[in-house]
Coordinates of C-alpha atoms in Angstrom, one line a residue:
M1 CA 0.0 0.0 0.0
L2 CA 1.3 3.5 -0.9
P3 CA 1.7 6.2 1.8
I4 CA -1.6 7.5 3.2
R5 CA -2.6 11.1 2.3
R6 CA -5.5 13.3 2.9
T7 CA -7.8 13.5 -0.2
A8 CA -9.9 16.4 -1.4
W9 CA -12.9 14.2 -1.0
K10 CA -14.0 15.0 2.5
Q11 CA -16.7 12.3 2.4
I12 CA -14.0 9.6 1.9
G13 CA -11.6 10.7 4.6
W14 CA -8.3 8.8 4.8
T15 CA -7.7 6.3 2.0
C16 CA -4.8 4.6 0.3
K17 CA -3.0 6.6 -2.4
S18 CA -3.8 4.0 -5.1
C19 CA -7.5 4.9 -4.9
C20 CA -6.8 8.6 -5.3
G21 CA -5.8 10.8 -8.2
L22 CA -8.5 10.7 -10.8
N23 CA -6.3 12.3 -13.4
D24 CA -3.1 10.4 -12.6
P25 CA -2.6 7.9 -15.4
F26 CA -0.1 5.9 -13.4
L27 CA -2.8 5.2 -10.7
L28 CA -5.7 4.4 -13.0
P29 CA -4.8 0.6 -13.2
K30 CA -4.8 0.3 -9.4
R31 CA -8.0 2.2 -9.1
H32 CA -9.6 -0.1 -11.7
L33 CA -8.4 -3.1 -9.8
H34 CA -10.0 -1.9 -6.6
A35 CA -13.2 -1.1 -8.4
T36 CA -13.2 -4.6 -9.9
R37 CA -12.8 -6.2 -6.5
Y38 CA -15.6 -4.0 -5.1
L39 CA -17.9 -5.1 -7.9
R40 CA -17.0 -8.7 -7.3
R41 CA -17.8 -8.4 -3.7
E42 CA -21.1 -6.7 -4.5
K43 CA -21.9 -9.4 -7.0
F44 CA -21.1 -12.2 -4.5
A45 CA -23.2 -10.5 -1.8
A46 CA -26.1 -10.3 -4.2
W47 CA -25.6 -14.0 -5.2
K48 CA -25.3 -15.1 -1.5
E49 CA -28.6 -13.3 -0.7
E50 CA -30.4 -15.2 -3.4
Y51 CA -28.5 -18.5 -3.0
G52 CA -30.7 -21.3 -1.6
K53 CA -34.0 -19.5 -1.8
L54 CA -37.0 -21.5 -2.8
P55 CA -39.1 -20.5 -5.8
N56 CA -42.1 -18.3 -5.2
T57 CA -44.3 -20.6 -7.2
P58 CA -45.1 -24.3 -6.7
A59 CA -42.4 -26.5 -8.1
R60 CA -43.1 -29.6 -10.1
T61 CA -40.2 -32.1 -9.6
R62 CA -39.6 -35.6 -10.6
F63 CA -37.7 -38.7 -9.7
A64 CA -36.8 -40.7 -12.9
P65 CA -34.9 -43.9 -12.0
S66 CA -33.9 -46.6 -14.4
P67 CA -35.0 -50.1 -13.4
T68 CA -31.5 -51.5 -13.7
G69 CA -31.1 -52.6 -10.1
D70 CA -32.0 -51.9 -6.5
L71 CA -32.2 -48.4 -5.1
H72 CA -29.2 -47.2 -3.2
L73 CA -28.7 -44.2 -0.9
G74 CA -27.6 -41.9 -3.6
S75 CA -30.7 -42.4 -5.7
L76 CA -32.9 -42.2 -2.6
R77 CA -31.3 -38.8 -1.7
T78 CA -32.1 -37.5 -5.2
A79 CA -35.7 -38.6 -4.8
L80 CA -35.8 -37.0 -1.3
Y81 CA -34.5 -33.6 -2.4
N82 CA -37.0 -33.5 -5.3
Y83 CA -39.8 -34.5 -2.9
L84 CA -38.9 -31.9 -0.3
L85 CA -38.7 -29.1 -2.9
A86 CA -42.2 -30.0 -4.2
K87 CA -43.7 -30.3 -0.7
A88 CA -42.0 -27.1 0.6
T89 CA -43.4 -25.0 -2.2
G90 CA -46.9 -26.6 -2.4
G91 CA -46.0 -28.3 -5.7
Q92 CA -46.1 -31.9 -7.1
F93 CA -43.6 -34.7 -7.0
L94 CA -43.7 -37.1 -10.0
L95 CA -42.3 -40.6 -10.4
R96 CA -41.3 -41.6 -13.9
I97 CA -39.6 -44.9 -15.0
E98 CA -36.9 -44.5 -17.6
D99 CA -36.7 -47.9 -19.1
T100 CA -35.5 -47.2 -22.6
D101 CA -32.3 -49.2 -22.1
S102 CA -33.9 -52.6 -22.4
K103 CA -30.5 -54.4 -22.3
R104 CA -29.8 -53.2 -18.7
T105 CA -33.4 -53.5 -17.4
V106 CA -33.7 -55.9 -14.5
P107 CA -37.0 -57.8 -14.2
G108 CA -38.8 -56.8 -11.1
A109 CA -36.7 -53.7 -10.5
E110 CA -39.6 -51.3 -11.2
E111 CA -41.8 -52.9 -8.5
R112 CA -39.0 -52.8 -6.0
L113 CA -38.4 -49.1 -6.7
C114 CA -42.0 -48.3 -6.0
Q115 CA -42.0 -50.4 -2.9
D116 CA -38.8 -48.7 -1.6
L117 CA -40.2 -45.2 -2.2
E118 CA -43.4 -46.1 -0.4
W119 CA -41.4 -47.7 2.5
A120 CA -39.4 -44.4 2.8
G121 CA -42.6 -42.4 2.9
L122 CA -41.9 -40.6 -0.4
Q123 CA -45.3 -41.0 -2.0
W124 CA -45.6 -39.4 -5.4
D125 CA -48.4 -37.2 -6.5
E126 CA -48.3 -38.3 -10.2
G127 CA -46.5 -41.1 -11.7
T128 CA -46.0 -44.6 -12.8
V129 CA -48.9 -47.0 -13.5
S130 CA -47.4 -50.4 -14.0
P131 CA -49.4 -53.2 -15.6
T132 CA -47.9 -55.8 -13.3
P133 CA -50.1 -57.9 -11.0
W134 CA -48.1 -56.5 -8.1
C135 CA -49.3 -53.0 -8.7
S136 CA -52.9 -54.1 -9.4
Q137 CA -53.1 -55.3 -5.8
L138 CA -52.2 -52.0 -4.3
T139 CA -54.5 -49.2 -3.3
E140 CA -55.1 -46.0 -5.3
S141 CA -52.6 -44.2 -3.0
G142 CA -49.8 -46.5 -4.1
P143 CA -48.2 -46.9 -7.5
K144 CA -51.6 -46.8 -9.3
V145 CA -51.6 -43.0 -9.2
G146 CA -51.3 -41.9 -12.8
G147 CA -52.0 -38.3 -13.7
P148 CA -52.8 -35.9 -16.6
Y149 CA -49.5 -36.2 -18.4
G150 CA -49.0 -39.9 -18.6
P151 CA -48.0 -42.5 -19.4
Y152 CA -45.2 -42.2 -16.9
I153 CA -43.2 -45.2 -18.2
Q154 CA -40.9 -44.3 -21.1
S155 CA -41.3 -47.5 -23.0
E156 CA -45.0 -46.6 -23.4
R157 CA -44.1 -43.2 -25.0
I158 CA -42.0 -44.3 -28.0
A159 CA -44.4 -42.7 -30.5
L160 CA -44.1 -39.3 -28.8
Y161 CA -40.2 -39.5 -29.0
K162 CA -40.4 -40.4 -32.7
Q163 CA -42.6 -37.5 -33.4
H164 CA -40.2 -35.1 -31.9
A165 CA -37.2 -36.7 -33.5
D166 CA -38.9 -36.3 -36.9
K167 CA -39.5 -32.6 -36.1
L168 CA -35.8 -32.1 -35.4
L169 CA -34.9 -33.8 -38.7
A170 CA -37.4 -31.6 -40.6
N171 CA -35.9 -28.5 -39.1
H172 CA -32.3 -29.6 -39.8
H173 CA -31.4 -29.7 -36.1
A174 CA -30.7 -33.4 -36.4
Y175 CA -29.6 -35.8 -39.1
R176 CA -29.5 -39.6 -39.8
C177 CA -26.1 -41.3 -39.4
F178 CA -25.6 -44.5 -41.3
C179 CA -22.0 -45.2 -40.1
S180 CA -21.4 -48.8 -39.0
P181 CA -20.2 -49.5 -35.5
E182 CA -16.9 -50.8 -37.1
R183 CA -16.3 -47.4 -38.8
L184 CA -17.1 -45.5 -35.6
D185 CA -14.8 -47.7 -33.6
T186 CA -11.9 -47.3 -36.1
L187 CA -12.5 -43.5 -36.2
A188 CA -12.4 -43.3 -32.4
R189 CA -9.2 -45.4 -32.3
E190 CA -7.4 -43.2 -34.9
R191 CA -8.4 -40.0 -33.1
S192 CA -7.4 -41.4 -29.7
A193 CA -4.0 -42.4 -31.1
L194 CA -3.5 -38.8 -32.2
G195 CA -4.5 -37.4 -28.8
L196 CA -7.7 -35.9 -30.2
A197 CA -11.2 -36.1 -28.9
T198 CA -13.1 -39.2 -30.0
H199 CA -16.1 -37.4 -31.4
Y200 CA -17.9 -37.8 -34.7
D201 CA -16.6 -36.3 -38.0
R202 CA -20.1 -35.6 -39.5
I203 CA -19.5 -37.5 -42.7
C204 CA -23.2 -38.4 -42.8
L205 CA -24.3 -34.7 -42.5
G206 CA -23.5 -34.4 -46.2
I207 CA -26.2 -36.9 -47.2
S208 CA -29.2 -35.0 -48.5
Q209 CA -32.3 -35.3 -46.4
D210 CA -34.3 -36.9 -49.2
E211 CA -31.7 -39.6 -49.6
A212 CA -31.4 -40.1 -45.9
N213 CA -35.1 -40.5 -45.5
E214 CA -35.3 -42.9 -48.4
R215 CA -32.5 -45.1 -47.0
G216 CA -34.1 -45.0 -43.6
S217 CA -37.5 -46.0 -45.0
K218 CA -36.0 -49.0 -46.6
G219 CA -34.8 -50.2 -43.2
E220 CA -31.1 -49.4 -43.5
A221 CA -29.6 -49.3 -40.0
H222 CA -28.9 -45.8 -38.7
V223 CA -29.1 -43.5 -35.7
I224 CA -30.3 -40.0 -35.4
R225 CA -27.8 -37.4 -34.2
L226 CA -28.2 -33.9 -32.8
K227 CA -26.5 -31.3 -34.9
A228 CA -24.6 -29.6 -32.1
P229 CA -23.6 -26.0 -32.2
T230 CA -20.0 -24.9 -32.3
E231 CA -20.2 -23.7 -28.7
Y232 CA -22.6 -24.3 -25.8
P233 CA -23.4 -21.0 -24.0
E234 CA -23.1 -20.8 -20.2
Y235 CA -26.1 -21.5 -18.0
N236 CA -27.1 -20.9 -14.4
D237 CA -26.9 -23.8 -12.0
L238 CA -28.7 -23.4 -8.7
V239 CA -25.8 -24.9 -6.8
Y240 CA -22.7 -23.9 -8.9
G241 CA -23.9 -20.5 -10.3
K242 CA -22.8 -19.6 -13.8
V243 CA -21.3 -22.6 -15.5
G244 CA -18.9 -21.6 -18.2
S245 CA -19.5 -22.1 -21.9
E246 CA -17.9 -25.0 -23.8
K247 CA -16.4 -24.7 -27.2
L248 CA -17.1 -27.8 -29.2
Q249 CA -15.0 -27.2 -32.3
R250 CA -11.3 -26.3 -32.0
K251 CA -9.3 -24.6 -34.7
G252 CA -7.9 -27.2 -37.1
Q253 CA -9.7 -30.1 -35.6
N254 CA -12.6 -31.5 -37.6
Y255 CA -14.8 -33.2 -34.9
F256 CA -18.3 -32.6 -33.6
E257 CA -20.1 -33.7 -30.4
D258 CA -23.2 -34.8 -32.2
T259 CA -25.0 -36.7 -29.5
I260 CA -27.1 -39.7 -30.5
L261 CA -30.8 -39.0 -29.9
V262 CA -32.4 -42.1 -31.4
K263 CA -30.6 -45.5 -31.4
S264 CA -30.6 -48.0 -34.3
D265 CA -33.5 -49.9 -32.8
G266 CA -35.7 -46.8 -33.0
W267 CA -35.7 -46.3 -29.2
P268 CA -34.6 -42.9 -27.8
T269 CA -31.6 -42.3 -25.7
Y270 CA -31.7 -40.7 -22.3
H271 CA -31.0 -37.2 -23.8
L272 CA -34.0 -37.0 -26.0
A273 CA -36.5 -38.8 -23.8
N274 CA -35.5 -36.9 -20.7
V275 CA -36.0 -33.5 -22.3
V276 CA -39.3 -34.4 -24.1
D277 CA -40.8 -35.9 -20.9
D278 CA -39.7 -33.0 -18.7
H279 CA -41.3 -30.5 -21.1
H280 CA -44.6 -32.4 -21.5
M281 CA -44.9 -33.1 -17.8
K282 CA -44.3 -29.4 -17.1
I283 CA -41.3 -30.0 -14.8
T284 CA -40.0 -26.7 -13.3
H285 CA -37.0 -27.9 -11.3
V286 CA -34.6 -30.8 -11.8
I287 CA -32.3 -31.9 -8.9
R288 CA -29.9 -34.5 -9.9
G289 CA -26.3 -35.7 -9.3
V290 CA -23.3 -33.7 -10.4
E291 CA -22.4 -36.5 -12.9
W292 CA -25.1 -35.2 -15.2
M293 CA -23.6 -31.7 -15.5
P294 CA -21.7 -32.5 -18.7
S295 CA -25.0 -33.5 -20.3
T296 CA -26.9 -30.4 -19.2
P297 CA -25.6 -28.2 -22.2
K298 CA -26.9 -30.9 -24.6
H299 CA -30.3 -30.8 -22.9
L300 CA -30.4 -27.0 -23.0
E301 CA -29.6 -27.1 -26.7
L302 CA -32.5 -29.4 -27.3
Y303 CA -34.8 -27.0 -25.3
R304 CA -33.5 -24.2 -27.5
V305 CA -34.1 -25.9 -30.9
F306 CA -37.6 -27.1 -29.8
G307 CA -38.4 -23.6 -28.6
W308 CA -39.2 -24.6 -25.1
E309 CA -38.5 -23.0 -21.7
P310 CA -36.0 -25.3 -19.8
P311 CA -36.5 -26.1 -16.1
A312 CA -34.1 -24.8 -13.4
F313 CA -31.2 -27.2 -12.8
A314 CA -29.5 -28.0 -9.4
H315 CA -26.7 -30.5 -9.5
V316 CA -25.8 -32.0 -6.1
A317 CA -22.5 -33.6 -5.1
L318 CA -21.9 -37.3 -5.4
L319 CA -22.1 -39.6 -2.4
Q320 CA -19.2 -41.8 -1.4
D321 CA -19.1 -44.7 1.0
S322 CA -16.9 -44.7 4.1
S323 CA -14.0 -45.9 2.0
R324 CA -14.5 -43.0 -0.4
Q325 CA -15.7 -45.1 -3.3
K326 CA -18.6 -44.1 -5.5
L327 CA -21.9 -45.7 -4.4
S328 CA -23.1 -48.7 -6.4
K329 CA -26.3 -50.6 -6.7
R330 CA -24.2 -53.7 -6.0
N331 CA -22.8 -52.4 -2.7
L332 CA -24.7 -54.2 0.0
A333 CA -23.7 -51.7 2.7
T334 CA -25.6 -48.9 0.9
N335 CA -28.3 -51.1 -0.7
L336 CA -31.7 -49.9 0.5
E337 CA -33.1 -53.5 0.6
V338 CA -30.4 -54.5 3.1
L339 CA -31.1 -51.5 5.3
K340 CA -34.8 -52.3 5.2
S341 CA -34.3 -55.9 6.2
N342 CA -32.1 -54.8 9.1
G343 CA -34.9 -52.7 10.5
V344 CA -33.5 -49.2 9.9
L345 CA -36.3 -46.6 10.6
P346 CA -37.4 -44.9 7.4
E347 CA -37.6 -41.4 8.9
A348 CA -34.2 -41.8 10.5
L349 CA -32.7 -42.8 7.1
L350 CA -34.4 -39.7 5.4
N351 CA -33.0 -37.5 8.1
Y352 CA -29.5 -38.9 7.6
I353 CA -29.3 -38.7 3.8
A354 CA -30.8 -35.2 3.8
L355 CA -27.8 -34.0 5.7
L356 CA -25.4 -35.5 3.1
G357 CA -25.1 -32.5 0.8
W358 CA -27.6 -30.0 2.3
S359 CA -27.0 -27.4 5.0
H360 CA -29.4 -25.8 7.4
S361 CA -29.3 -23.2 10.2
L362 CA -31.0 -25.2 12.9
G363 CA -29.4 -26.1 16.2
S364 CA -29.9 -29.8 15.8
D365 CA -29.5 -32.3 13.0
F366 CA -32.5 -34.3 14.3
M367 CA -35.5 -33.7 12.1
T368 CA -38.7 -35.4 11.3
K369 CA -39.9 -35.6 7.7
Q370 CA -42.3 -32.7 8.3
Q371 CA -39.4 -30.7 9.8
L372 CA -37.3 -31.4 6.8
I373 CA -40.1 -30.0 4.6
D374 CA -40.6 -26.9 6.8
N375 CA -36.9 -26.0 6.8
F376 CA -35.9 -27.1 3.3
S377 CA -33.9 -24.8 1.1
L378 CA -31.7 -25.1 -2.0
K379 CA -28.5 -24.6 0.1
F380 CA -26.7 -27.6 -1.2
T381 CA -23.0 -28.1 -0.5
R382 CA -20.5 -28.6 -3.3
G383 CA -18.2 -31.0 -1.6
L384 CA -18.5 -34.8 -1.9
G385 CA -20.8 -36.4 0.7
V386 CA -19.2 -39.2 2.6
L387 CA -21.4 -41.7 4.4
N388 CA -20.9 -41.8 8.2
P389 CA -22.7 -44.9 9.6
P390 CA -22.3 -43.8 13.3
K391 CA -24.3 -40.6 12.4
L392 CA -27.1 -42.9 11.1
D393 CA -27.0 -44.9 14.3
H394 CA -27.2 -41.7 16.4
L395 CA -30.2 -40.3 14.5
S396 CA -31.9 -43.8 14.6
A397 CA -31.6 -43.8 18.4
Q398 CA -33.2 -40.3 18.6
H399 CA -36.1 -41.3 16.2
F400 CA -36.6 -44.5 18.1
R401 CA -36.8 -42.7 21.4
R402 CA -39.3 -40.2 19.9
H403 CA -41.6 -43.0 18.8
V404 CA -41.4 -44.8 22.2
E405 CA -42.1 -41.6 24.1
K406 CA -45.0 -40.8 21.7
G407 CA -46.4 -44.1 22.9
G408 CA -48.0 -45.4 19.7
G409 CA -48.8 -44.5 16.2
E410 CA -48.2 -46.1 12.8
D411 CA -44.4 -45.8 13.0
F412 CA -44.2 -47.4 16.5
E413 CA -46.4 -50.3 15.3
K414 CA -44.1 -50.9 12.4
I415 CA -41.2 -51.3 14.9
V416 CA -43.3 -53.7 16.9
D417 CA -44.0 -55.7 13.7
Q418 CA -40.3 -55.9 12.9
F419 CA -39.5 -57.2 16.4
L420 CA -42.3 -59.8 16.2
V421 CA -40.7 -61.2 13.0
L422 CA -37.3 -61.4 14.6
V423 CA -38.7 -63.0 17.8
E424 CA -40.5 -65.6 15.8
Q425 CA -37.4 -66.4 13.8
G426 CA -35.4 -66.7 17.0
T427 CA -37.7 -68.6 19.2
G428 CA -38.9 -71.0 16.5
T429 CA -40.9 -73.8 18.2
S430 CA -39.7 -73.0 21.7
T431 CA -42.4 -73.5 24.4
N432 CA -40.4 -71.8 27.2
L433 CA -42.3 -68.6 27.0
D434 CA -43.2 -68.2 30.7
Y435 CA -42.0 -64.6 30.7
L436 CA -45.1 -63.7 28.8
D437 CA -47.0 -64.2 32.1
G438 CA -50.4 -64.2 30.4
R439 CA -49.5 -61.6 27.8
T440 CA -49.5 -62.0 24.1
M441 CA -46.1 -61.7 22.4
R442 CA -47.1 -58.4 20.8
E443 CA -48.0 -57.0 24.3
F444 CA -44.7 -58.2 25.7
V445 CA -42.7 -56.6 22.8
V446 CA -44.6 -53.3 23.3
A447 CA -43.7 -53.5 27.1
F448 CA -40.1 -54.4 26.2
L449 CA -39.7 -51.4 23.9
R450 CA -41.2 -49.1 26.5
A451 CA -39.1 -50.6 29.4
G452 CA -36.4 -48.0 29.1
F453 CA -33.4 -50.1 28.3
T454 CA -30.3 -47.9 27.9
G455 CA -28.9 -49.5 24.8
R456 CA -28.7 -47.4 21.7
Y457 CA -31.1 -48.2 18.9
S458 CA -29.5 -48.3 15.4
S459 CA -31.8 -50.8 13.8
A460 CA -34.4 -53.3 14.8
K461 CA -32.1 -56.2 14.0
A462 CA -29.1 -54.8 15.9
Y463 CA -31.2 -53.8 18.9
F464 CA -32.8 -57.2 19.0
E465 CA -29.4 -58.9 18.9
S466 CA -28.4 -57.0 22.0
Y467 CA -31.5 -58.0 23.9
K468 CA -32.5 -61.4 22.5
S469 CA -31.6 -63.1 25.8
V470 CA -34.7 -61.3 27.3
F471 CA -36.8 -63.4 24.9
G472 CA -35.1 -66.7 25.9
I473 CA -33.0 -66.9 22.8
N474 CA -29.5 -68.4 23.0
Q475 CA -29.8 -68.9 26.8
G476 CA -27.7 -71.6 28.5
S477 CA -29.5 -74.6 30.0
S478 CA -30.0 -74.9 33.8
S479 CA -27.3 -77.6 34.0
T480 CA -24.6 -75.0 33.1
T481 CA -24.8 -73.2 36.4
Q482 CA -21.4 -74.6 37.1
A483 CA -20.0 -72.5 34.2
F484 CA -21.2 -69.4 36.1
L485 CA -19.4 -70.6 39.2
K486 CA -16.2 -71.0 37.2
E487 CA -16.5 -67.4 35.9
R488 CA -17.1 -66.0 39.4
P489 CA -15.6 -68.4 42.1
L490 CA -17.7 -67.8 45.2
S491 CA -17.5 -70.1 48.2
G492 CA -20.8 -68.7 49.4
I493 CA -22.8 -68.7 46.2
S494 CA -25.7 -70.4 47.9
E495 CA -25.7 -67.5 50.4
V496 CA -25.9 -65.1 47.5
A497 CA -28.8 -67.0 46.0
D498 CA -30.5 -67.2 49.4
A499 CA -30.0 -63.5 50.0
A500 CA -31.7 -62.8 46.6
R501 CA -34.8 -64.5 48.0
D502 CA -35.4 -61.3 50.0
L503 CA -36.9 -59.9 46.8
A504 CA -40.0 -61.9 47.6
N505 CA -40.8 -59.4 50.4
I506 CA -41.6 -56.7 47.7
P507 CA -45.4 -56.8 47.2
E508 CA -46.8 -56.9 43.7
S509 CA -48.1 -53.4 43.9
Q510 CA -44.6 -52.0 44.6
W511 CA -42.7 -54.0 42.0
S512 CA -41.0 -51.1 40.2
L513 CA -37.6 -50.0 39.0
E514 CA -37.1 -47.7 42.0
T515 CA -38.2 -50.3 44.6
L516 CA -36.0 -53.0 43.0
K517 CA -33.0 -50.8 42.9
E518 CA -33.4 -49.9 46.5
R519 CA -33.9 -53.5 47.7
L520 CA -30.9 -54.8 45.7
S521 CA -28.7 -52.2 47.4
M522 CA -29.9 -53.4 50.8
I523 CA -29.3 -57.0 49.9
A524 CA -25.7 -56.3 48.7
E525 CA -25.0 -54.4 51.9
S526 CA -26.2 -57.4 53.9
L527 CA -23.8 -59.6 52.1
T528 CA -20.8 -57.6 53.2
Q529 CA -21.9 -57.6 56.8
G530 CA -22.1 -61.3 57.5
K531 CA -20.2 -62.5 60.5
D532 CA -17.8 -64.6 58.5
G533 CA -18.1 -63.0 55.2
I534 CA -19.2 -65.0 52.1
L535 CA -16.7 -63.5 49.6
D536 CA -13.4 -65.4 49.1
D537 CA -11.2 -62.3 48.8
A538 CA -10.8 -60.7 52.2
D539 CA -9.9 -57.3 50.6
R540 CA -13.2 -57.2 48.9
L541 CA -15.2 -58.2 52.0
Q542 CA -16.2 -54.7 52.8
D543 CA -16.6 -53.5 49.3
P544 CA -20.4 -52.8 48.6
K545 CA -19.8 -52.2 44.9
Y546 CA -18.2 -55.7 44.5
A547 CA -21.0 -57.3 46.4
Y548 CA -23.6 -55.4 44.4
A549 CA -22.0 -56.4 41.1
T550 CA -21.8 -60.1 42.2
L551 CA -25.5 -60.1 43.2
L552 CA -26.6 -58.7 39.9
A553 CA -24.4 -61.1 38.0
W554 CA -26.1 -64.0 39.8
I555 CA -29.6 -62.7 39.2
R556 CA -28.8 -62.1 35.5
W557 CA -27.6 -65.6 35.2
A558 CA -30.7 -66.9 37.0
L559 CA -33.1 -65.0 34.8
V560 CA -31.6 -65.0 31.3
R561 CA -28.5 -67.3 31.5
V562 CA -26.0 -64.8 30.2
H563 CA -22.9 -63.3 31.9
W564 CA -23.5 -59.8 30.6
G565 CA -26.3 -58.0 28.9
P566 CA -29.1 -55.5 29.5
S567 CA -29.9 -53.9 32.8
I568 CA -31.1 -56.7 35.2
I569 CA -33.4 -54.3 37.0
H570 CA -35.2 -53.5 33.8
I571 CA -35.5 -57.2 33.1
M572 CA -37.0 -57.9 36.5
S573 CA -39.5 -55.1 36.0
L574 CA -40.4 -56.4 32.6
Y575 CA -40.8 -60.0 33.6
G576 CA -42.8 -59.1 36.7
R577 CA -42.7 -60.4 40.2
R578 CA -44.0 -63.9 39.7
V579 CA -41.7 -64.9 36.8
T580 CA -38.7 -63.3 38.4
L581 CA -39.1 -65.2 41.7
Q582 CA -39.9 -68.5 40.0
R583 CA -36.7 -68.3 38.0
L584 CA -34.6 -67.3 41.0
E585 CA -35.9 -70.2 43.0
A586 CA -35.3 -72.7 40.1
S587 CA -31.7 -71.5 39.7
A588 CA -31.0 -71.6 43.4
A589 CA -32.2 -75.1 43.5
S590 CA -29.8 -76.1 40.8
I591 CA -26.8 -75.1 42.8
T592 CA -26.8 -78.2 45.0

């Protein structure tokens, strides 16, 4: 910075010399630089103020998956963002099946896509109407939704795509290409060897339209290509701002990026079908992965030559797994079907994936689906989203606690249903269900979920695995009491078991967590005050904590036959007085 001096502009006050001297030719460049920086700051401030704002009018969005495999978290996140935008603005969310690539279509994938979206709670307002028997059995709120702009399955719209392809040919915005795959492969190899782009050389553009139409009508194999411009103009992306223009023809290089619009079998490619469908279905906003950004200029060119208004585009960053690899439909760790079978809560999963590429100003990341809608904006992050499984576990625990505290509802009943399936698989034909104590298994599961066990819920399957001993699964037999004695060598184990009989003095009306905890402390204290002491280790004789832990270990073994596990006080409260005392007595009798 140059020496500071007082300027003639009193309103400015002290300023650097490089900003002064309007008539000084040597200072003009510096003044211009400062002005440019100021304008950039102003432009950035204006962009920041508008960044992330929702549209003022209802948005029509769509989720358009290809039935080429099971849904993974990246695809579900795309569906969620489009769903949230539509709901936050009072618009409509559409489901469209893009099945024009018949070679990659997997049988049954469409049905599973519909089921997965319904499971996640992303019900579409307009969309697919499948002719399969599976869909015919669903209610009108399921996949049989339909709408005024159907059909919503691309394989049922081939005539519409052909109509628009013919229009492009008639207006000279597209042309027929009769080059064989062998010639195209040779051309690509030659250009690649020269370090050039492997695009097309437009040799078929020289064929007259009459000749091309005649050859095509006779059945000669060909594709239809877009006649691309020499340069794609820049466009505005809702996430990345102005995306720069792309020059398609370099000086001295005879190549053209003439994208194929219709394949040799007469079926459209993604580029043509996607644009035609979005226009006819009146889509206003498209949220999709950043991997589609290179295709966006081609799509905008199609909108231009058709004379249509394009939708607003927002490209969100890719998701990577914990090893920073791109998500795949074949990755079981991110496969939605696997997460469903493990009992992950749908609302917790939506909460989790919404945070992988979207920012908010709330004080907590915990949000219900309605809270996601109420607080949604287009403030997407540009950095890659990396899956963080512990975060999902944390949010799952919070959503589980909310459902339990709520005390019912459809979501809570779904958790109960999941547990019933797991219990049935685990217990099999077991008849040792005395812990039910007159209750149905459903009533016992409800009581178990509300018992207040301190373990963290990550999924129904993981939670059940932690507490399956409560249901009598994988318990040791009564004849293995000696194994317990080897783990905790106590010369006075019979005295510990006898002291535990004091629990019978608690009346049925007072059998509660508070009373049990107080009585167990009293029993442990009595164990340390015996005249001879029942613990082998004299140093531990007067240790109430050791006595208390030993007492709980015995009761746990007596009730559920495991060395470690959930809170024994909660188990005693859940089993009830009669079952607890019966099992304690039976285990004490097995010592001798």
